[in-house]
Coordinates of C-alpha atoms in Angstrom, one line a residue:
Chain A
M1 CA 106.8 69.5 85.6
P2 CA 108.6 71.7 88.3
L3 CA 107.6 74.1 90.8
T4 CA 107.0 77.2 88.3
K5 CA 108.6 80.7 88.8
R6 CA 106.0 83.2 89.8
I7 CA 105.1 86.5 88.3
I8 CA 103.6 89.1 90.6
P9 CA 102.0 92.6 89.9
C10 CA 102.1 95.2 92.7
L11 CA 99.6 97.6 93.7
D12 CA 100.2 100.7 95.9
V13 CA 97.0 101.4 97.8
D14 CA 96.1 104.7 99.2
H15 CA 92.8 104.9 101.5
G16 CA 91.4 101.9 99.7
K17 CA 92.2 102.9 96.2
V18 CA 95.2 101.9 93.9
V19 CA 97.4 104.9 93.1
K20 CA 100.2 105.4 90.6
G21 CA 99.7 105.5 87.1
I22 CA 97.1 102.8 86.1
N23 CA 96.2 102.6 82.6
F24 CA 93.8 100.2 82.0
I25 CA 90.9 100.5 79.3
Q26 CA 87.6 98.9 80.6
L27 CA 87.9 99.4 84.1
K28 CA 84.5 100.9 85.6
S29 CA 86.7 102.6 88.2
A30 CA 90.8 102.7 87.5
G31 CA 91.4 103.0 91.3
D32 CA 89.3 100.0 92.7
P33 CA 91.8 97.4 94.1
V34 CA 89.1 94.6 93.8
E35 CA 88.9 95.3 90.3
L36 CA 92.4 95.5 89.2
A37 CA 93.2 92.3 91.5
K38 CA 90.4 90.7 89.6
R39 CA 91.9 91.6 85.9
Y40 CA 95.5 90.6 87.1
S41 CA 94.3 87.3 88.3
D42 CA 92.2 86.8 85.1
E43 CA 95.2 87.7 83.3
G44 CA 97.2 84.9 84.8
A45 CA 99.0 86.9 87.9
D46 CA 100.4 84.0 90.0
E47 CA 99.8 86.0 93.5
L48 CA 99.3 90.0 94.1
V49 CA 101.1 92.4 96.4
F50 CA 99.2 95.1 97.9
L51 CA 101.4 97.9 99.5
D52 CA 99.2 100.1 101.7
I53 CA 100.7 103.6 101.9
T54 CA 97.7 105.1 103.9
A55 CA 99.2 107.1 106.8
S56 CA 96.5 108.2 108.8
H57 CA 94.6 106.9 112.2
E58 CA 91.6 105.6 110.4
K59 CA 93.9 103.2 108.6
R60 CA 93.1 100.0 109.9
D61 CA 89.3 100.0 109.0
I62 CA 90.2 100.9 105.5
L63 CA 92.9 98.4 105.6
R64 CA 90.4 95.6 106.9
Q65 CA 87.6 96.8 104.4
Y66 CA 89.6 96.5 101.1
V67 CA 91.5 93.3 102.0
E68 CA 88.2 91.7 103.0
N69 CA 86.8 92.9 99.5
V70 CA 89.8 91.4 97.8
A71 CA 89.8 88.1 99.7
K72 CA 86.3 87.8 98.6
K73 CA 86.8 88.2 94.8
I74 CA 90.2 86.6 93.8
N75 CA 91.3 83.1 94.7
I76 CA 94.9 83.4 94.2
P77 CA 97.4 84.1 97.0
F78 CA 97.7 87.6 97.9
T79 CA 100.3 89.7 100.4
V80 CA 99.6 92.9 102.1
G81 CA 102.4 95.4 103.4
G82 CA 102.9 98.7 104.7
G83 CA 102.5 99.7 108.1
I84 CA 102.4 96.2 110.0
R85 CA 103.9 96.9 113.0
N86 CA 102.8 94.1 115.6
V87 CA 100.8 91.1 116.1
V88 CA 97.5 93.0 116.3
D89 CA 98.2 94.7 112.9
A90 CA 99.1 91.2 111.2
R91 CA 96.2 89.7 112.7
N92 CA 93.9 92.0 111.4
V93 CA 95.3 92.1 107.9
L94 CA 95.2 88.1 107.8
C95 CA 91.8 87.5 109.6
S96 CA 90.6 89.9 106.8
G97 CA 91.8 87.6 104.1
A98 CA 95.3 87.9 103.4
D99 CA 97.3 85.4 103.0
K100 CA 101.0 86.8 103.8
I101 CA 102.1 90.2 105.6
S102 CA 105.0 92.0 104.6
V103 CA 107.1 93.6 107.2
N104 CA 110.1 96.2 106.5
T105 CA 110.7 98.9 108.6
A106 CA 109.1 97.6 111.8
A107 CA 111.5 94.5 111.3
V108 CA 114.7 97.0 111.2
E109 CA 113.6 99.0 114.3
K110 CA 112.8 95.6 116.2
P111 CA 113.9 92.6 114.5
E112 CA 112.5 90.2 117.2
I113 CA 108.9 91.2 115.6
I114 CA 109.7 88.5 112.9
T115 CA 109.8 85.6 115.4
E116 CA 106.7 87.0 117.2
L117 CA 104.9 87.0 113.8
A118 CA 106.3 83.6 112.7
D119 CA 105.3 81.9 115.9
A120 CA 101.5 83.4 115.7
F121 CA 101.0 82.8 112.4
G122 CA 103.4 80.3 110.9
R123 CA 106.7 81.4 108.9
Q124 CA 105.2 80.9 105.5
C125 CA 103.0 83.8 105.8
I126 CA 105.5 86.5 107.2
V127 CA 107.6 88.2 104.0
V128 CA 110.4 90.4 104.9
A129 CA 110.8 93.1 102.5
I130 CA 114.0 94.4 102.1
D131 CA 114.9 97.7 100.0
A132 CA 118.6 97.6 99.2
K133 CA 121.0 100.1 97.5
R134 CA 124.3 99.7 96.2
N135 CA 127.2 101.1 98.4
L136 CA 130.6 101.5 96.7
S137 CA 132.8 102.5 99.4
P138 CA 134.3 99.3 100.8
S139 CA 133.4 98.7 104.2
P140 CA 135.2 96.0 106.3
G141 CA 132.6 93.0 107.4
K142 CA 130.1 93.6 104.6
V143 CA 129.2 91.0 102.0
T144 CA 131.0 92.3 99.1
I145 CA 130.0 91.6 95.6
Q146 CA 132.3 92.1 92.4
T147 CA 130.0 93.8 89.6
V148 CA 130.9 95.8 86.5
D149 CA 130.9 98.8 88.8
G150 CA 133.8 97.3 90.7
P151 CA 133.1 95.8 94.6
V152 CA 130.0 96.7 95.9
W153 CA 127.9 95.7 99.0
F154 CA 123.8 96.2 99.3
E155 CA 122.7 98.7 102.4
V156 CA 119.4 98.0 103.6
T157 CA 117.2 101.3 103.5
I158 CA 114.1 102.2 105.3
C159 CA 111.1 104.5 104.6
G160 CA 111.0 104.5 101.0
G161 CA 114.7 104.6 100.6
R162 CA 115.2 107.7 102.4
I163 CA 117.1 106.5 105.4
S164 CA 120.3 104.3 104.8
T165 CA 120.7 102.0 107.6
G166 CA 124.3 100.9 107.4
I167 CA 123.0 97.4 107.7
D168 CA 124.3 94.8 105.2
A169 CA 121.4 93.6 103.1
V170 CA 122.7 90.0 102.6
A171 CA 123.9 89.8 106.4
W172 CA 120.3 91.1 107.1
A173 CA 118.7 88.3 105.0
L174 CA 120.6 85.5 106.8
Q175 CA 119.6 87.1 110.3
T176 CA 116.0 87.4 109.7
E177 CA 115.9 84.1 108.2
K178 CA 116.7 82.7 111.2
L179 CA 114.5 84.8 113.3
G180 CA 111.4 83.4 110.9
A181 CA 111.3 85.0 107.6
G182 CA 109.5 82.8 105.1
E183 CA 109.9 84.6 102.2
F184 CA 112.0 87.6 100.8
L185 CA 110.8 90.5 98.7
V186 CA 114.1 92.1 97.6
T187 CA 113.5 95.5 96.2
S188 CA 116.6 97.4 94.6
M189 CA 116.4 101.0 95.3
D190 CA 118.7 101.7 92.5
K191 CA 116.9 100.2 89.9
D192 CA 113.2 101.0 90.9
G193 CA 111.4 102.9 88.4
T194 CA 114.0 103.1 85.9
E195 CA 112.5 100.2 83.7
N196 CA 116.1 99.1 82.7
G197 CA 116.0 95.8 84.3
F198 CA 116.1 94.2 87.8
D199 CA 119.4 94.2 89.9
L200 CA 120.7 90.6 89.0
E201 CA 123.8 90.9 91.4
L202 CA 121.5 92.0 94.6
T203 CA 118.9 89.3 93.9
C204 CA 121.4 86.6 93.1
A205 CA 123.5 87.6 96.3
I206 CA 120.7 87.1 98.6
S207 CA 118.7 84.0 96.7
E208 CA 121.8 81.8 96.9
R209 CA 122.5 82.1 100.3
V210 CA 119.0 81.9 101.9
H211 CA 116.9 78.7 102.0
V212 CA 113.6 80.6 101.4
P213 CA 112.0 82.0 98.2
V214 CA 112.9 85.3 97.3
I215 CA 110.9 87.7 95.1
A216 CA 113.1 90.3 93.0
S217 CA 111.6 93.7 92.6
G218 CA 112.5 96.8 91.2
G219 CA 113.6 97.7 87.6
A220 CA 111.3 95.7 85.4
G221 CA 110.8 97.3 81.8
L222 CA 110.9 94.4 79.3
P223 CA 110.0 90.9 79.1
Q224 CA 113.6 89.7 78.8
H225 CA 114.4 91.4 82.2
F226 CA 112.1 88.9 83.7
V227 CA 113.9 85.9 82.2
D228 CA 117.2 87.5 83.4
V229 CA 116.3 87.8 86.8
L230 CA 114.4 84.4 87.2
T231 CA 117.6 82.8 85.6
T232 CA 120.6 84.7 86.4
G233 CA 119.4 86.5 89.2
K234 CA 118.3 83.2 90.7
A235 CA 114.9 84.8 92.1
D236 CA 111.8 82.4 92.9
A237 CA 109.4 85.4 91.7
A238 CA 109.3 88.3 90.1
L239 CA 107.2 91.5 90.9
A240 CA 106.7 94.7 88.6
A241 CA 104.1 97.5 88.8
S242 CA 104.2 99.9 86.0
V243 CA 105.2 97.5 83.2
F244 CA 101.5 95.8 84.2
H245 CA 99.7 99.0 85.0
Y246 CA 100.2 100.6 81.6
N247 CA 99.4 97.6 79.9
K248 CA 102.8 97.9 78.2
Y249 CA 103.4 94.3 78.7
P250 CA 100.5 92.2 80.1
I251 CA 101.0 89.5 81.9
S252 CA 100.1 87.0 79.4
L253 CA 102.6 88.2 77.0
V254 CA 105.5 88.3 79.7
K255 CA 104.2 84.8 80.5
N256 CA 104.5 83.4 77.0
Y257 CA 107.9 85.1 76.8
L258 CA 109.5 83.3 79.9
C259 CA 107.8 80.1 78.5
N260 CA 109.4 80.4 75.3
A261 CA 112.6 81.2 76.9
G262 CA 112.2 77.7 78.7
V263 CA 111.5 79.3 82.3
P264 CA 108.8 77.1 84.3
I265 CA 105.7 79.1 84.2
R266 CA 102.0 78.3 84.9
Q267 CA 99.8 79.2 82.0
Chain B
M1 CA 70.2 72.8 102.2
Q2 CA 73.6 71.1 103.3
K3 CA 75.8 73.1 105.5
A4 CA 79.6 72.6 106.1
V5 CA 81.8 73.8 108.8
I6 CA 85.1 75.1 108.3
F7 CA 86.7 74.0 112.0
D8 CA 88.6 77.2 113.1
Y9 CA 91.9 76.5 115.0
G10 CA 92.0 80.3 116.0
V11 CA 94.8 81.4 114.0
G12 CA 95.3 82.6 110.2
N13 CA 92.8 83.5 107.4
L14 CA 89.8 81.6 107.0
L15 CA 88.0 83.9 104.9
S16 CA 89.4 83.2 101.6
L17 CA 88.4 79.3 102.2
K18 CA 85.1 80.6 103.3
C19 CA 84.3 82.3 100.1
A20 CA 85.9 79.8 98.0
I21 CA 83.6 77.6 99.3
E22 CA 80.5 79.6 98.8
R23 CA 81.5 80.3 95.2
A24 CA 81.6 76.4 94.7
G25 CA 77.9 76.3 95.6
L26 CA 77.9 75.5 99.5
D27 CA 76.7 77.1 102.3
V28 CA 79.6 77.3 105.0
F29 CA 80.0 78.6 108.4
I30 CA 83.2 79.4 110.6
G31 CA 82.9 76.8 113.8
S32 CA 85.2 75.4 116.9
S33 CA 82.5 73.7 118.9
T34 CA 80.9 70.3 119.2
Q35 CA 77.6 71.3 118.5
D36 CA 79.3 73.0 115.1
L37 CA 80.5 69.8 114.1
A38 CA 77.4 67.8 115.0
Q39 CA 75.0 69.8 112.9
A40 CA 77.5 70.1 110.0
D41 CA 76.9 68.2 106.8
A42 CA 80.4 68.2 105.7
I43 CA 83.4 69.3 107.7
V44 CA 86.6 71.2 106.2
L45 CA 89.8 71.3 108.4
P46 CA 91.7 74.5 107.1
G47 CA 95.5 75.0 106.3
V48 CA 96.4 77.6 108.9
G49 CA 98.6 77.1 111.6
S50 CA 101.1 74.3 112.7
F51 CA 100.8 70.8 113.9
T52 CA 101.5 70.8 117.7
P53 CA 99.1 73.8 118.9
V54 CA 96.1 72.5 116.4
A55 CA 96.7 68.9 117.4
K56 CA 96.0 69.9 120.9
K57 CA 93.0 72.3 119.9
L58 CA 91.5 69.3 118.0
A59 CA 92.2 66.6 120.8
G60 CA 88.8 67.4 122.5
F61 CA 86.9 66.9 119.2
K62 CA 88.5 63.4 118.2
E63 CA 85.6 61.7 118.8
I64 CA 82.7 63.8 117.5
I65 CA 85.2 64.1 114.0
Q66 CA 85.4 60.4 113.7
T67 CA 81.7 59.7 114.7
K68 CA 80.5 62.1 111.9
V69 CA 83.1 60.7 109.3
T70 CA 81.8 56.8 110.4
E71 CA 78.2 58.2 109.5
G72 CA 79.3 59.1 106.1
V73 CA 79.9 63.2 106.5
P74 CA 82.4 64.1 103.9
L75 CA 85.7 65.4 105.5
L76 CA 88.1 67.7 103.5
G77 CA 91.4 68.4 105.0
I78 CA 93.7 71.2 103.5
C79 CA 97.5 71.3 103.8
L80 CA 97.7 71.0 107.7
G81 CA 94.1 69.8 107.7
L82 CA 95.4 66.8 105.7
Q83 CA 98.3 66.3 107.7
L84 CA 96.4 66.0 110.8
F85 CA 94.4 62.9 109.2
F86 CA 97.7 61.3 110.0
E87 CA 99.1 59.9 113.3
E88 CA 102.3 62.1 114.2
S89 CA 104.1 64.7 112.4
A90 CA 107.8 65.6 112.3
E91 CA 106.9 69.5 112.5
G92 CA 106.3 68.8 116.4
P93 CA 104.9 66.7 119.1
G94 CA 100.9 65.8 119.2
E95 CA 98.6 63.3 118.1
G96 CA 96.7 63.7 115.0
L97 CA 93.2 62.5 114.2
A98 CA 94.5 59.0 113.3
L99 CA 92.3 58.6 110.7
F100 CA 94.6 57.5 108.2
K101 CA 97.7 55.3 109.4
G102 CA 101.0 57.0 108.9
K103 CA 103.0 60.0 109.5
V104 CA 103.8 63.6 108.1
V105 CA 107.6 64.2 107.6
Q106 CA 109.7 67.2 106.4
L107 CA 110.6 68.0 102.7
Q108 CA 114.2 67.6 102.4
G109 CA 117.1 68.4 99.7
D110 CA 118.9 71.3 98.5
L111 CA 115.5 72.8 97.3
K112 CA 113.9 76.2 99.1
I113 CA 111.7 75.4 101.7
P114 CA 108.9 75.9 101.9
H115 CA 107.7 74.8 98.7
M116 CA 105.9 77.7 98.1
G117 CA 104.1 78.3 94.6
W118 CA 102.4 76.8 91.6
N119 CA 102.8 73.0 90.8
T120 CA 101.4 70.1 89.1
F121 CA 100.0 66.6 90.3
N122 CA 99.9 63.3 88.9
S123 CA 96.9 61.4 89.3
V124 CA 97.7 57.8 90.7
K125 CA 94.1 56.7 91.2
A126 CA 90.9 58.0 90.4
C127 CA 89.5 60.6 92.8
E128 CA 86.1 62.5 92.4
L129 CA 87.5 65.6 93.7
F130 CA 89.5 65.6 90.2
N131 CA 86.5 64.9 88.0
G132 CA 87.0 67.3 84.8
I133 CA 90.6 68.4 85.5
N134 CA 93.4 67.7 82.9
N135 CA 96.5 67.2 85.3
E136 CA 98.9 67.8 82.8
K137 CA 97.9 71.3 82.7
A138 CA 96.3 72.0 86.1
Y139 CA 98.5 74.2 88.4
V140 CA 97.8 74.2 91.9
Y141 CA 99.1 76.2 94.9
F142 CA 101.3 75.0 97.2
V143 CA 102.6 76.2 100.6
H144 CA 104.2 73.9 103.0
S145 CA 107.3 72.2 104.5
F146 CA 105.9 69.0 105.4
Y147 CA 104.2 66.0 103.8
P148 CA 102.1 62.9 104.4
V149 CA 103.7 59.7 104.3
P150 CA 100.9 57.2 104.2
F151 CA 101.1 53.6 105.5
D152 CA 98.9 52.2 102.9
E153 CA 99.9 53.3 99.6
C154 CA 96.4 52.8 98.3
V155 CA 95.0 56.0 99.8
V156 CA 97.4 58.2 97.8
C157 CA 95.5 59.6 94.8
A158 CA 98.0 62.1 93.5
K159 CA 101.7 62.8 93.5
T160 CA 103.6 66.1 93.1
T161 CA 107.3 66.3 92.4
Y162 CA 109.5 68.9 94.3
G163 CA 112.9 67.4 94.2
L164 CA 111.4 64.0 94.9
P165 CA 107.8 62.7 94.5
F166 CA 105.2 63.3 97.4
T167 CA 101.9 62.5 98.3
S168 CA 100.0 65.5 97.3
A169 CA 96.4 64.3 97.9
V170 CA 94.7 61.2 99.6
V171 CA 91.4 59.6 99.6
D172 CA 89.5 57.1 101.6
K173 CA 85.9 56.6 101.5
N174 CA 84.4 59.8 102.6
M175 CA 87.6 61.5 103.9
Y176 CA 89.3 63.6 101.2
G177 CA 92.8 65.3 101.9
L178 CA 94.9 67.8 99.7
Q179 CA 98.4 69.1 100.5
F180 CA 97.9 72.1 98.3
H181 CA 95.2 75.1 98.8
P182 CA 92.4 74.7 96.5
E183 CA 90.9 77.7 97.8
K184 CA 94.1 79.6 96.2
S185 CA 94.6 77.9 92.9
G186 CA 92.4 79.7 90.7
D187 CA 89.8 78.0 88.2
V188 CA 91.5 74.5 88.9
G189 CA 90.8 74.9 92.5
L190 CA 87.5 76.1 92.1
Q191 CA 86.6 73.2 89.8
I192 CA 88.0 70.8 92.8
L193 CA 85.7 72.3 95.2
Q194 CA 82.7 72.1 93.0
N195 CA 83.6 68.1 92.6
F196 CA 83.9 68.4 96.7
V197 CA 80.3 70.4 97.0
K198 CA 78.7 67.6 94.3
I199 CA 79.7 64.9 96.8
V200 CA 78.4 66.9 99.7
T201 CA 75.1 67.4 98.0
R202 CA 74.2 64.1 96.4

C-alpha cells in the first residue's frame, strides 16, 4: 500500500471555542474544540487543523490551555495556526502538545521567521499557509497558468484575504520551501466558502513545483471535489470545514467515496 | 508500580507521547538527568528534533543508557529516537548511541520529502510490539526524511514502502525502535504502546 492521501477537518477557534456553524447532534457543547476534535478523530480524520482567531492579550494562555486539552484527548496529529509570530509563540504551542504550527502573515512580513522556526523545531513541523487569489491582469515575471478563464497568476493575500501583497504565490512557495517550510497549506480565496470545488490549477501549480507536501483548502462542497483535488490537483491532503461541520458529508462517507474512486485512503 | 521516563532533549512536543503512554497504562515522567534515567523501569527516546544537537545532548548519557539496557530495562526509540540507536546519520555530524550497528540515511527519489502521513508496514519477523495487529490494514503515522540501515538485517522487524522499501521497525532483545509515531497513530498506535507496556510490566 502506498502513502495515503490525508483528509483534514479545520476548526476555527475563538477564545477556546470553535466558531462558525457547527451542526452536530449528540454533542454536549457544540463549541468545545476537544469534543469536536475527538469526534473527528473517531470518524477517521487523518489530521486536524485549528485556526485560532482570538485577538486579545490573554490569547497565549487560552491557546495553551486548549491545545493542551486537545493533545490529552486525541492521538492523531494536529496543527495550530493563527497569530504565531516568533519562536516563543511557536514553542508555547508545540510544548502544549501541537505537532505542527502554521504561519501566514508573519512569514509574509518577515520571511526569515520560517528559517528560525525550522532551525528551532525541525522543518517537518513548520506549515506555511498561503492564501492566494487569482489575478487576471498579466504581469511580467509572475508564474502564469493557462486556465479556462484565460491566463492567470496567483497572488498572495494576508489578513484573511483583505490585503493583496503583489507576491506571486508559486514563487513564494518556492522561496519559503528554501527557507525551511515543511509543508504548505494552500487556500484559494476565490473558492473559499463557495462549496463549488477546490482551485485545482492553484493547487497543482504549487504541488508540481515544490518537494514538500501540499494541503489544498477552500471550496470543498461534494465528495467528488476531494477526488479532483487529490488527483488532478496533485494535492497530498485536502482540508475542509463546513462540509464536515454541517455533517453534510461525514468524513467516513468522503473517505469511502475516495476509496471507490481509487484514491489511496486510510480506512 | 513501574515508571517510564521520556528523555527530554529540550525541543518540541513531548506531551502527546506522555499522554499516549499513560493511556496505554503506564506511569511516565519527562526527565533529562542521569538520575531520571537510573530510576526508570523503561526508557523512551522521543521523536522530536534533529540528529546532531540531540546526539550531542545524549553524549553524556550514553553510559547510563547502555547500563540500563544491559540490565534488561526496555528501551523504546521513536523516529529520531530510533535513529539514535545507530552509529551515525546522514542528517548531520555526531555519534549515535551505537546500540545497533549501522547508519541512518536520507530518503531518496522523486517522492515528496518528508514522508508525511499514514502508511502501512509489513512484518518481516515476529515482534511483541505488533501482537494483535493486522498488518495489512494497520496504518501508522510517519513524518521523517531519514531512515535506518541496520548492518545486521535480522534486527529488522518491519518494512514500509515509500518509493522503495525501508526499515520501519527494529528489535533486538529489550530494544525496540519505530520509525513511525505510535503516539499519533490512532488505535493501532495505542495497541503498540499497550504491547510495550505489557513488556515493561511483566
